[in-house]
Backbone atoms as SQL, in Angstrom:
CREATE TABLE atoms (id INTEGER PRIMARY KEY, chain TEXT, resi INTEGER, resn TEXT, atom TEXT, x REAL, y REAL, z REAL);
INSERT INTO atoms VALUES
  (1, 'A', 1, 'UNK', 'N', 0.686, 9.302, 8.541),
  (2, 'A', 1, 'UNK', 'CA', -0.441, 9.873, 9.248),
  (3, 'A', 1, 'UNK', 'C', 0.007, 10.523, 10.549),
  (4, 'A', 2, 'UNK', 'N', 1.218, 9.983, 11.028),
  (5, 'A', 2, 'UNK', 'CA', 1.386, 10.857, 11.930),
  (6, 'A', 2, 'UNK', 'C', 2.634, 12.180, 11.799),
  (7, 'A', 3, 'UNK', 'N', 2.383, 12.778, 11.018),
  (8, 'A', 3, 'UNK', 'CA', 3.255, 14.210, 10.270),
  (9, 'A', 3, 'UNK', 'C', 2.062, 15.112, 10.381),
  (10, 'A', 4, 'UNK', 'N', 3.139, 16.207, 10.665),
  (11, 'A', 4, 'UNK', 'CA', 2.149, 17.164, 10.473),
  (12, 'A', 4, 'UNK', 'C', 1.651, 17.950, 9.264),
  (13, 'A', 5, 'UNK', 'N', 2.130, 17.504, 8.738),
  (14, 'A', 5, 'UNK', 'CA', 1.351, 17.323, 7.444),
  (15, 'A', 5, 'UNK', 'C', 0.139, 16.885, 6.477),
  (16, 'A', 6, 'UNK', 'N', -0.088, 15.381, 7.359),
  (17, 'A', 6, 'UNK', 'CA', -0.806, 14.586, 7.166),
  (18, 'A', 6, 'UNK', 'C', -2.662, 15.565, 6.950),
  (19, 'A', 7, 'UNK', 'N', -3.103, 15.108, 6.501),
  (20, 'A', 7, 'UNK', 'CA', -4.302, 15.847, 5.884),
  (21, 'A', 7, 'UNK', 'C', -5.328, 15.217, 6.975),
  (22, 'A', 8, 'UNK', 'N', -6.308, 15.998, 7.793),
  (23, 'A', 8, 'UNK', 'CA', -7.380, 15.719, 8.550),
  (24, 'A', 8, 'UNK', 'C', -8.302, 14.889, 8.109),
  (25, 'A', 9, 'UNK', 'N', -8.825, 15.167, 6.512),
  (26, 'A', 9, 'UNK', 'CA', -9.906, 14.474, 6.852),
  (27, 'A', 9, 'UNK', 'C', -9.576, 12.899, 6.376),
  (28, 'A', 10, 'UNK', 'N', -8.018, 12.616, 6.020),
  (29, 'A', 10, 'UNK', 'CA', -7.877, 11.188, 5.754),
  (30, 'A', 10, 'UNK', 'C', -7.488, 10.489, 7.156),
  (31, 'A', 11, 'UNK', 'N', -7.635, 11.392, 8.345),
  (32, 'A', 11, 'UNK', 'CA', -6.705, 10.348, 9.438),
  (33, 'A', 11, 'UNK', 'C', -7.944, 9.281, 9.769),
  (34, 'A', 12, 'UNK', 'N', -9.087, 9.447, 9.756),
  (35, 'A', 12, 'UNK', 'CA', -10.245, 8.264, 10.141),
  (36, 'A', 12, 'UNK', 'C', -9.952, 6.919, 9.205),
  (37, 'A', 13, 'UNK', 'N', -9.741, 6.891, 7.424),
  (38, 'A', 13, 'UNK', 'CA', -9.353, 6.125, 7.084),
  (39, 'A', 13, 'UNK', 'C', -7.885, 5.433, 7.283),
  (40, 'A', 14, 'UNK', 'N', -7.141, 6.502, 7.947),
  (41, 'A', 14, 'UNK', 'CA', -5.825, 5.817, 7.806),
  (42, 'A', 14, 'UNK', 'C', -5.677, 5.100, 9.264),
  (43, 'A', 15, 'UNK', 'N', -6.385, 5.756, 10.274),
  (44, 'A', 15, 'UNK', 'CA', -6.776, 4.784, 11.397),
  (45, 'A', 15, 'UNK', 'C', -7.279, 3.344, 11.431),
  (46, 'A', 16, 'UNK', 'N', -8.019, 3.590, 10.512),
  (47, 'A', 16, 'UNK', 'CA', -8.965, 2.310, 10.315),
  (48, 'A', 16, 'UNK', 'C', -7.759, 1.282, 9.638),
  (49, 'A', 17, 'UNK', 'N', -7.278, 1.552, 8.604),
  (50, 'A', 17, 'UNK', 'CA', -6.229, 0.787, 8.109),
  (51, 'A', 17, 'UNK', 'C', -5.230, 0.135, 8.883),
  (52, 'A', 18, 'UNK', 'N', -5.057, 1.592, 9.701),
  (53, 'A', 18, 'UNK', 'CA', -3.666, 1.182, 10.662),
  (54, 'A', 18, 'UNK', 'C', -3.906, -0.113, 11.632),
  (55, 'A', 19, 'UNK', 'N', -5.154, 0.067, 12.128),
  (56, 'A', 19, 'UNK', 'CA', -6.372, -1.479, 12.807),
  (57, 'A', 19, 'UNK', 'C', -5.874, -2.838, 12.218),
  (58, 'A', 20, 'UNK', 'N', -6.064, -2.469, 11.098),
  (59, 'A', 20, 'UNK', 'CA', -6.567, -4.313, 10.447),
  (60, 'A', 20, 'UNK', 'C', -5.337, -4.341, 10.571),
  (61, 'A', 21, 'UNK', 'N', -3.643, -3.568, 9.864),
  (62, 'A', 21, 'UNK', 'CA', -2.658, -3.997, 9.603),
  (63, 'A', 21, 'UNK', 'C', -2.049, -4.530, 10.907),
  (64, 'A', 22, 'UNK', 'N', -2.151, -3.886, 12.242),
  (65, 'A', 22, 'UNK', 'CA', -1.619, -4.179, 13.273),
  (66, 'A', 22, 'UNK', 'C', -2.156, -5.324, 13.887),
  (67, 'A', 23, 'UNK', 'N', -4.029, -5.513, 13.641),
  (68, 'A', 23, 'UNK', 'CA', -4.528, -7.257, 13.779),
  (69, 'A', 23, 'UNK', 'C', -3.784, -8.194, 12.892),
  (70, 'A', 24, 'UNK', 'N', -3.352, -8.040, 11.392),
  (71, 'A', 24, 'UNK', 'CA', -2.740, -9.197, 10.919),
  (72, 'A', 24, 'UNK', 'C', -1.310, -9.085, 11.332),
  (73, 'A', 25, 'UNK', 'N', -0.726, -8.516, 11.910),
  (74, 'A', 25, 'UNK', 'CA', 0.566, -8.529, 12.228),
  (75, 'A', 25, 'UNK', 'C', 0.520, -9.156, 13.394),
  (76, 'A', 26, 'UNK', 'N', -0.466, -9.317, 13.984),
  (77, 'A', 26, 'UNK', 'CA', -0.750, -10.176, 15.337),
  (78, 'A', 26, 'UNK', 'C', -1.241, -11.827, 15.834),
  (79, 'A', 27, 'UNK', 'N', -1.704, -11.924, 13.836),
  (80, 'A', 27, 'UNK', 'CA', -2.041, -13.759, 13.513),
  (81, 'A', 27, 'UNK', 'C', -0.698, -14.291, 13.621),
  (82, 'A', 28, 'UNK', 'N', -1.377, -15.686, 13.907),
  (83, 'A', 28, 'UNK', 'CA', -0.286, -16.960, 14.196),
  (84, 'A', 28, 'UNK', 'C', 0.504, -16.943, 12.656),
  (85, 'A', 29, 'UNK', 'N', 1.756, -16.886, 13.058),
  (86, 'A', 29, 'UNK', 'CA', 2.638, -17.627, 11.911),
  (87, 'A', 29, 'UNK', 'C', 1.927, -18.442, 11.420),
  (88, 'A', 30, 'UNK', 'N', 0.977, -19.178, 11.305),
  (89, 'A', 30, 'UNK', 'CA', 0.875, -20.083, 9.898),
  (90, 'A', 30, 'UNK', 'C', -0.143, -19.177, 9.182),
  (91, 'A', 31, 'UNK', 'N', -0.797, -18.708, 9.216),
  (92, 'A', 31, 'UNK', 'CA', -1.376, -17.931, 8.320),
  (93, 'A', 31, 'UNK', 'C', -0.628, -16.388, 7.279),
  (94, 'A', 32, 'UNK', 'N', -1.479, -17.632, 6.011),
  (95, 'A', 32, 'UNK', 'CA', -0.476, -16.737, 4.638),
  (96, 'A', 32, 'UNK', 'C', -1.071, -15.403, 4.212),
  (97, 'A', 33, 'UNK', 'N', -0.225, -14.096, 4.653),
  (98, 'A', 33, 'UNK', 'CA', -1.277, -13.064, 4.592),
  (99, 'A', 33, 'UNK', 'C', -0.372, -11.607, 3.786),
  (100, 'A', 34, 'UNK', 'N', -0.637, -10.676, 3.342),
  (101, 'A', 34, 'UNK', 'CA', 0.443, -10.086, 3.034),
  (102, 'A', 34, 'UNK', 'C', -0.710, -8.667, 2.729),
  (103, 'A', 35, 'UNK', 'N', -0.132, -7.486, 3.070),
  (104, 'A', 35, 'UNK', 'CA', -1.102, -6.335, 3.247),
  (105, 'A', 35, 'UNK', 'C', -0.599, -5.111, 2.357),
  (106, 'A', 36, 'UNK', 'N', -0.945, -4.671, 1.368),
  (107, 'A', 36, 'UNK', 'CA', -0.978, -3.731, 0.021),
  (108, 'A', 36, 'UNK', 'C', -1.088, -2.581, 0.688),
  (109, 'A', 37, 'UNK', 'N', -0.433, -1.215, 0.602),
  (110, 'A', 37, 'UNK', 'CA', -0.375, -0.059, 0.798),
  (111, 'A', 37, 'UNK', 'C', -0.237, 0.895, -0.721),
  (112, 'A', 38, 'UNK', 'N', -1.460, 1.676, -1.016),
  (113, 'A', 38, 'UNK', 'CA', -1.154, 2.090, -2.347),
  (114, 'A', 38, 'UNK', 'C', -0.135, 3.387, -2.582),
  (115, 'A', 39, 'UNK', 'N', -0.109, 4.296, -3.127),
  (116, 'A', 39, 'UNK', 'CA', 0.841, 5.215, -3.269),
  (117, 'A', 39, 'UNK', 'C', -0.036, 6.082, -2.182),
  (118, 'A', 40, 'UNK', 'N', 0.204, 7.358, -2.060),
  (119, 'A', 40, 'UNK', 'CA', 0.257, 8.035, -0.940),
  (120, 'A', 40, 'UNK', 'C', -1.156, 9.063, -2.111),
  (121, 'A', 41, 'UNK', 'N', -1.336, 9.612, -3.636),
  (122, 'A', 41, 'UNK', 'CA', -1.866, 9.903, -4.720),
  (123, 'A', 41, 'UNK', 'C', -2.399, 8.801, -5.147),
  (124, 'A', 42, 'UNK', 'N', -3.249, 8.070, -4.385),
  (125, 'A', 42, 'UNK', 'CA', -4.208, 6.696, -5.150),
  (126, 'A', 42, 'UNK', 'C', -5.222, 7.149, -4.853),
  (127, 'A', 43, 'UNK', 'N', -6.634, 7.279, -5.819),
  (128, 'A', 43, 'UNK', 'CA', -7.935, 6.926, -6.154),
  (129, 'A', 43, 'UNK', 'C', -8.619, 8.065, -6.808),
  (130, 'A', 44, 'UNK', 'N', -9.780, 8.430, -6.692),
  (131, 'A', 44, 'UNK', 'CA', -10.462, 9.135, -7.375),
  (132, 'A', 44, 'UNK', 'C', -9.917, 10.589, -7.914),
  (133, 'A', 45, 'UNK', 'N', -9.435, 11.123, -6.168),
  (134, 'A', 45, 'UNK', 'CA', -8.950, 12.401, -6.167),
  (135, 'A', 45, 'UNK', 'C', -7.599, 12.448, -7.181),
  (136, 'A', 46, 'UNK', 'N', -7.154, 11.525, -7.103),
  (137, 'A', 46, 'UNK', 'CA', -5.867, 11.453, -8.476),
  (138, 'A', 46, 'UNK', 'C', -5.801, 10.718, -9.191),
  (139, 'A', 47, 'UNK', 'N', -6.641, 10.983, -10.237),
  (140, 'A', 47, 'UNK', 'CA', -6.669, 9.730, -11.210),
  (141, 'A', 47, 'UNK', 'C', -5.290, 9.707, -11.829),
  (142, 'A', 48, 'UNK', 'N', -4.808, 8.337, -12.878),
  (143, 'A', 48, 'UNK', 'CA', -3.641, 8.280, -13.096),
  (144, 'A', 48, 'UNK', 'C', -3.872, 7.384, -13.870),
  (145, 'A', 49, 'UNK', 'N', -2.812, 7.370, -15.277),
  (146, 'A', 49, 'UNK', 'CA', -3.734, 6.223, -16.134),
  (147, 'A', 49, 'UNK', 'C', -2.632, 4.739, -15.530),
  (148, 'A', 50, 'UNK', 'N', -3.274, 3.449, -16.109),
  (149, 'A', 50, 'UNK', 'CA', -2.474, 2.221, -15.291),
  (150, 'A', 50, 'UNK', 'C', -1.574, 2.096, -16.897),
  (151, 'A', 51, 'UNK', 'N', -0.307, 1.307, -16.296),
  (152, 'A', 51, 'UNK', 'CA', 0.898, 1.649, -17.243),
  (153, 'A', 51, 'UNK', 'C', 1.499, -0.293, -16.846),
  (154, 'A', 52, 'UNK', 'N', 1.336, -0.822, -15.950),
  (155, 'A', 52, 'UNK', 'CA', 1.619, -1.623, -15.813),
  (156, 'A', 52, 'UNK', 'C', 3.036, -1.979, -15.027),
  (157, 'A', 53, 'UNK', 'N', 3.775, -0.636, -14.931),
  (158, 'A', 53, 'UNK', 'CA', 4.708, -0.771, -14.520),
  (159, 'A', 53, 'UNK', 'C', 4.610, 0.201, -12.923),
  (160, 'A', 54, 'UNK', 'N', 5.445, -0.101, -12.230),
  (161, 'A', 54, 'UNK', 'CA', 5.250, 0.707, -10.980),
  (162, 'A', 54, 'UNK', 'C', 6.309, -0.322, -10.089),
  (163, 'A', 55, 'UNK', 'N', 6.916, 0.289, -9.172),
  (164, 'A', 55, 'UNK', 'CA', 7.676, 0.000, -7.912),
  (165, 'A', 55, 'UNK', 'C', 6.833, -0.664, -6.569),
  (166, 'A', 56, 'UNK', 'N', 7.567, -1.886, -6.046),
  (167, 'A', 56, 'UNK', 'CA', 6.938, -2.602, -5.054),
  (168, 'A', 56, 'UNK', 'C', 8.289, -2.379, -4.007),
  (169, 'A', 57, 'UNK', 'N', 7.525, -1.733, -2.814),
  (170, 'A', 57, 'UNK', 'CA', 8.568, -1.722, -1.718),
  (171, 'A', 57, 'UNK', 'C', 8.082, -2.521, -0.036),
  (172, 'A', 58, 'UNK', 'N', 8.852, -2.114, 0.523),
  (173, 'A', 58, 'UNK', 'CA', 8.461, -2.712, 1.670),
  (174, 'A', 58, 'UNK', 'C', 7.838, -1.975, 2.615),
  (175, 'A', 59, 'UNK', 'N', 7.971, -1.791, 3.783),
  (176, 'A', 59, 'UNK', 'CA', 7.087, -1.071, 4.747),
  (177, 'A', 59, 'UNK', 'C', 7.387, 0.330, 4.804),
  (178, 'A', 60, 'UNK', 'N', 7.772, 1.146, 3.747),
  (179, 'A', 60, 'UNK', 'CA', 7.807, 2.807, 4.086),
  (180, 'A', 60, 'UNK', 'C', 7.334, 3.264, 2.581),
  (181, 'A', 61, 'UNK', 'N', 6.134, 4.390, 2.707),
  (182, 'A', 61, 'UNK', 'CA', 5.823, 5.061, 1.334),
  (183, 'A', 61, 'UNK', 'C', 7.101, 5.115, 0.570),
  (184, 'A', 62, 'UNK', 'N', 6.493, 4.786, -0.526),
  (185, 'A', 62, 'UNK', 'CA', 7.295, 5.117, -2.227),
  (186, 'A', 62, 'UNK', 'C', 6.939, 6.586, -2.760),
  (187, 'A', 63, 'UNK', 'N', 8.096, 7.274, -2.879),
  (188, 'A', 63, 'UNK', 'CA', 7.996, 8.472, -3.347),
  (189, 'A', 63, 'UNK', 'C', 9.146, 8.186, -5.001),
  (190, 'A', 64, 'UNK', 'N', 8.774, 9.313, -5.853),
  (191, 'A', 64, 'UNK', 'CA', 10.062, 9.635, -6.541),
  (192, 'A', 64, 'UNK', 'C', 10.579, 10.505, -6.199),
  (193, 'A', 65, 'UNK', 'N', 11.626, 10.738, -6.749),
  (194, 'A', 65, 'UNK', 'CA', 13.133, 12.249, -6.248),
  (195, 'A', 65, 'UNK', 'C', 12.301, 13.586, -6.194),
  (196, 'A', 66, 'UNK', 'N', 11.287, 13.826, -6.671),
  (197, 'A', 66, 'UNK', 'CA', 10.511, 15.141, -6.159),
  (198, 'A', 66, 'UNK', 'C', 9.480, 14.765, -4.804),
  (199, 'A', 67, 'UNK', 'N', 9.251, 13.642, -4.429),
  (200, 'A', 67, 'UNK', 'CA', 9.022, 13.248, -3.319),
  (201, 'A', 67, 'UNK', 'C', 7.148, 12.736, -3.413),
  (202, 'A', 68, 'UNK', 'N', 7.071, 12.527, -4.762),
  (203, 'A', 68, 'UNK', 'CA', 5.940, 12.583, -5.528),
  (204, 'A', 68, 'UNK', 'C', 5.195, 10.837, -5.278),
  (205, 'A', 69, 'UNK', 'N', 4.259, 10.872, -4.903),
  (206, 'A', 69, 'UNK', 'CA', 3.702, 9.410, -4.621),
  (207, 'A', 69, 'UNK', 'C', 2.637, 9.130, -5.267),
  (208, 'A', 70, 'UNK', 'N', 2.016, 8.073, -6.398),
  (209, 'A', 70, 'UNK', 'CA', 1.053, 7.904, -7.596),
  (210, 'A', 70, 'UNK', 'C', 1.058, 6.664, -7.595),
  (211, 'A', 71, 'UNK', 'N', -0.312, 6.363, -7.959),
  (212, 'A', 71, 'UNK', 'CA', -0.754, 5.046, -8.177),
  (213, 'A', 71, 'UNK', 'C', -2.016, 4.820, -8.425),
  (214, 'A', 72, 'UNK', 'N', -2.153, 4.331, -10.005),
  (215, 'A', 72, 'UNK', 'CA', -3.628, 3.682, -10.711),
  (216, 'A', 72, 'UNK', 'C', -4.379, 2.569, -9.784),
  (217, 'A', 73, 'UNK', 'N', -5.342, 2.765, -9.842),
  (218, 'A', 73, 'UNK', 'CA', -6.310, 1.916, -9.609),
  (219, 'A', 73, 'UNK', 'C', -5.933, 0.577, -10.211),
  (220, 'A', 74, 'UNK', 'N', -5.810, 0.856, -11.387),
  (221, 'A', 74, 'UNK', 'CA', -5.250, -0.397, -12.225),
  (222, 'A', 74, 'UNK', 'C', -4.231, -0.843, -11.758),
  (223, 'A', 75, 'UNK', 'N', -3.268, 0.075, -11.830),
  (224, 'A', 75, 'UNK', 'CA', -1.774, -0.896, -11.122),
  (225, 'A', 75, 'UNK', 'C', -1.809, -1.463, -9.917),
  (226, 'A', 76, 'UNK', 'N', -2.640, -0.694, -9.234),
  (227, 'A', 76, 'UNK', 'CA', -2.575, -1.765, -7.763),
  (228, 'A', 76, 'UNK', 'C', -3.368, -2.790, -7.900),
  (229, 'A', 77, 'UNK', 'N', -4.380, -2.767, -8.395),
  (230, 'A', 77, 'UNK', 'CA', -5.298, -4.275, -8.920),
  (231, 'A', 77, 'UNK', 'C', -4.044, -5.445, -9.335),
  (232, 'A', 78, 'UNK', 'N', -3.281, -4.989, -10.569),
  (233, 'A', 78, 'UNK', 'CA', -2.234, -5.453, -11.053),
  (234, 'A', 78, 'UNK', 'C', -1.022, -6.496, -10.127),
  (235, 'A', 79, 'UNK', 'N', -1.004, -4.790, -9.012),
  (236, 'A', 79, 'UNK', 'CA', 0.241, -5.896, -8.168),
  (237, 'A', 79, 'UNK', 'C', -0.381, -6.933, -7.302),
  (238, 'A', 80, 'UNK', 'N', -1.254, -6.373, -6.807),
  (239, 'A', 80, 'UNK', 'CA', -2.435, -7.392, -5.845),
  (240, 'A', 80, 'UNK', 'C', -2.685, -8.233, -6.553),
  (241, 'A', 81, 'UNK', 'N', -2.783, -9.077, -8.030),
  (242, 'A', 81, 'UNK', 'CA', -3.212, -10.176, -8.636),
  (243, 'A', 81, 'UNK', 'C', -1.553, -10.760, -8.580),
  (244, 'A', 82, 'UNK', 'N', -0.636, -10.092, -8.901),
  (245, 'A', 82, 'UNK', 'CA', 0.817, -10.274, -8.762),
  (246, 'A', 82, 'UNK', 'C', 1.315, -11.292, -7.629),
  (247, 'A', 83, 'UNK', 'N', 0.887, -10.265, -6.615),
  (248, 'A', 83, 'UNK', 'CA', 1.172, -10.830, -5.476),
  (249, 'A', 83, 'UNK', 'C', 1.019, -12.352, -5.299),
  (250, 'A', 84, 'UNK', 'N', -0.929, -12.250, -5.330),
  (251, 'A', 84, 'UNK', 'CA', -1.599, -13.762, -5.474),
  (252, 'A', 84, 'UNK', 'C', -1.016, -14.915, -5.835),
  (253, 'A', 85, 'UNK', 'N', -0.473, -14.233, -7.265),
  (254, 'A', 85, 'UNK', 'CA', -0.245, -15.454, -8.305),
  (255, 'A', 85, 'UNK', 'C', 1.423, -15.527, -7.896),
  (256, 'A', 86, 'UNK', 'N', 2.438, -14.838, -7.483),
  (257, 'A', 86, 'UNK', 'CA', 3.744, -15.331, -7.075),
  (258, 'A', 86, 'UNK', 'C', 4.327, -14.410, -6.082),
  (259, 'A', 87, 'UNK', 'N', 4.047, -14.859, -4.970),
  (260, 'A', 87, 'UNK', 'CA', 3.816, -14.556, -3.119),
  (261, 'A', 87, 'UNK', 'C', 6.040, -14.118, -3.405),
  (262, 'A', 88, 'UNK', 'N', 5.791, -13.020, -3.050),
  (263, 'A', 88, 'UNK', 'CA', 6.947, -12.594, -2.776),
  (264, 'A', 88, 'UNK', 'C', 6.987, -11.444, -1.369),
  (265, 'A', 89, 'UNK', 'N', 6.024, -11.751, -0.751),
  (266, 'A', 89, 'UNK', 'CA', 6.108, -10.294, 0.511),
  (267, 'A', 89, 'UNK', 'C', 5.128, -11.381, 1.572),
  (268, 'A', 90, 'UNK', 'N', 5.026, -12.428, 1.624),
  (269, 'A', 90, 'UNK', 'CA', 4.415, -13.393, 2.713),
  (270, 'A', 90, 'UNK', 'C', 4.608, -12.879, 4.393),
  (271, 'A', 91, 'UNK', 'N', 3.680, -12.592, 4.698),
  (272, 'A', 91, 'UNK', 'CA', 3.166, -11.840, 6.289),
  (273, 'A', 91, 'UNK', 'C', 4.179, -10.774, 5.789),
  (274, 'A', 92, 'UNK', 'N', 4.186, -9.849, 5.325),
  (275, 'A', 92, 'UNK', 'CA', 4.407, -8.632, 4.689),
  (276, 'A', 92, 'UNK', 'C', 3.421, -7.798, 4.467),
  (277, 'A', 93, 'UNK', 'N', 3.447, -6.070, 4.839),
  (278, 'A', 93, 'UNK', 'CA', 3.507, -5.217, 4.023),
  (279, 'A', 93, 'UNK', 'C', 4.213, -4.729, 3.184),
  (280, 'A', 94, 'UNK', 'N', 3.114, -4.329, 1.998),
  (281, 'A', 94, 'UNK', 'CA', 3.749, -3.455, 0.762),
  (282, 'A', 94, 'UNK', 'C', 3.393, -2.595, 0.377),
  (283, 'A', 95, 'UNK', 'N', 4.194, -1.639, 0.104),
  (284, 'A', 95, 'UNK', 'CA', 4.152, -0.265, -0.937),
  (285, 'A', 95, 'UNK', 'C', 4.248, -0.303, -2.277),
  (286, 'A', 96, 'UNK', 'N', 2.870, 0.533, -2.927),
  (287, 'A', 96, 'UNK', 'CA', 3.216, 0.101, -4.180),
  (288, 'A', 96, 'UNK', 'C', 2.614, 1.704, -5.543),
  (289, 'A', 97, 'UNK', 'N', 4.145, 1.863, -5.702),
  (290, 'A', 97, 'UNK', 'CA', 3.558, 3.357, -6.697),
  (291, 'A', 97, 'UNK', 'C', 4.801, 3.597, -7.618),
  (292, 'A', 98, 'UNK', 'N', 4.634, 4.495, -8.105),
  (293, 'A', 98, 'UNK', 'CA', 5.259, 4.290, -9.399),
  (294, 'A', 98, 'UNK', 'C', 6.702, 5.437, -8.938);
């Protein structure tokens, strides 16, 4: 969001995001929390069918070698139940696209 690139009318949501992530980055160590970032091409405007498979990274967008960023609705449901069920990114952000 901050490129100049970045598209106007998403900076209000990506503000808002940027909020909560920087409040949970600010809870006490004991709280178990971990914060989902979808592909950079997630939701309506790009639909994409869910495949089940997709890349989990850490705190910087997931692109492929054309610099291409995608992600189902489904698959992120997917990794987000993932997550739940076997905590591998604990007080973590994640990136998650194919």
């Amino acid at each position: 969001m901050e490129t100049p690139d970045f598209p106007d009318q998403f900076k209000g949501e990506a503000l808002a995001h940027k909020a909560v992530l920087d409040a949970l980055r600010e809870t006490d160590e004991t709280v178990d929390r971990f914060y989902v970032s979808p592909a950079a091409g997630y939701g309506s405007f790009a639909p994409c069918d869910t495949t089940g498979k997709f890349r989990v990274g850490g705190d910087v967008l997931l692109t492929d070698a054309e610099g291409n960023s995608r992600l189902s609705a489904g698959d992120l449901a997917i990794a987000f139940a993932d997550e739940i069920e076997r905590p591998a990114h604990r007080r973590a952000r994640l990136h998650v696209a194919y």
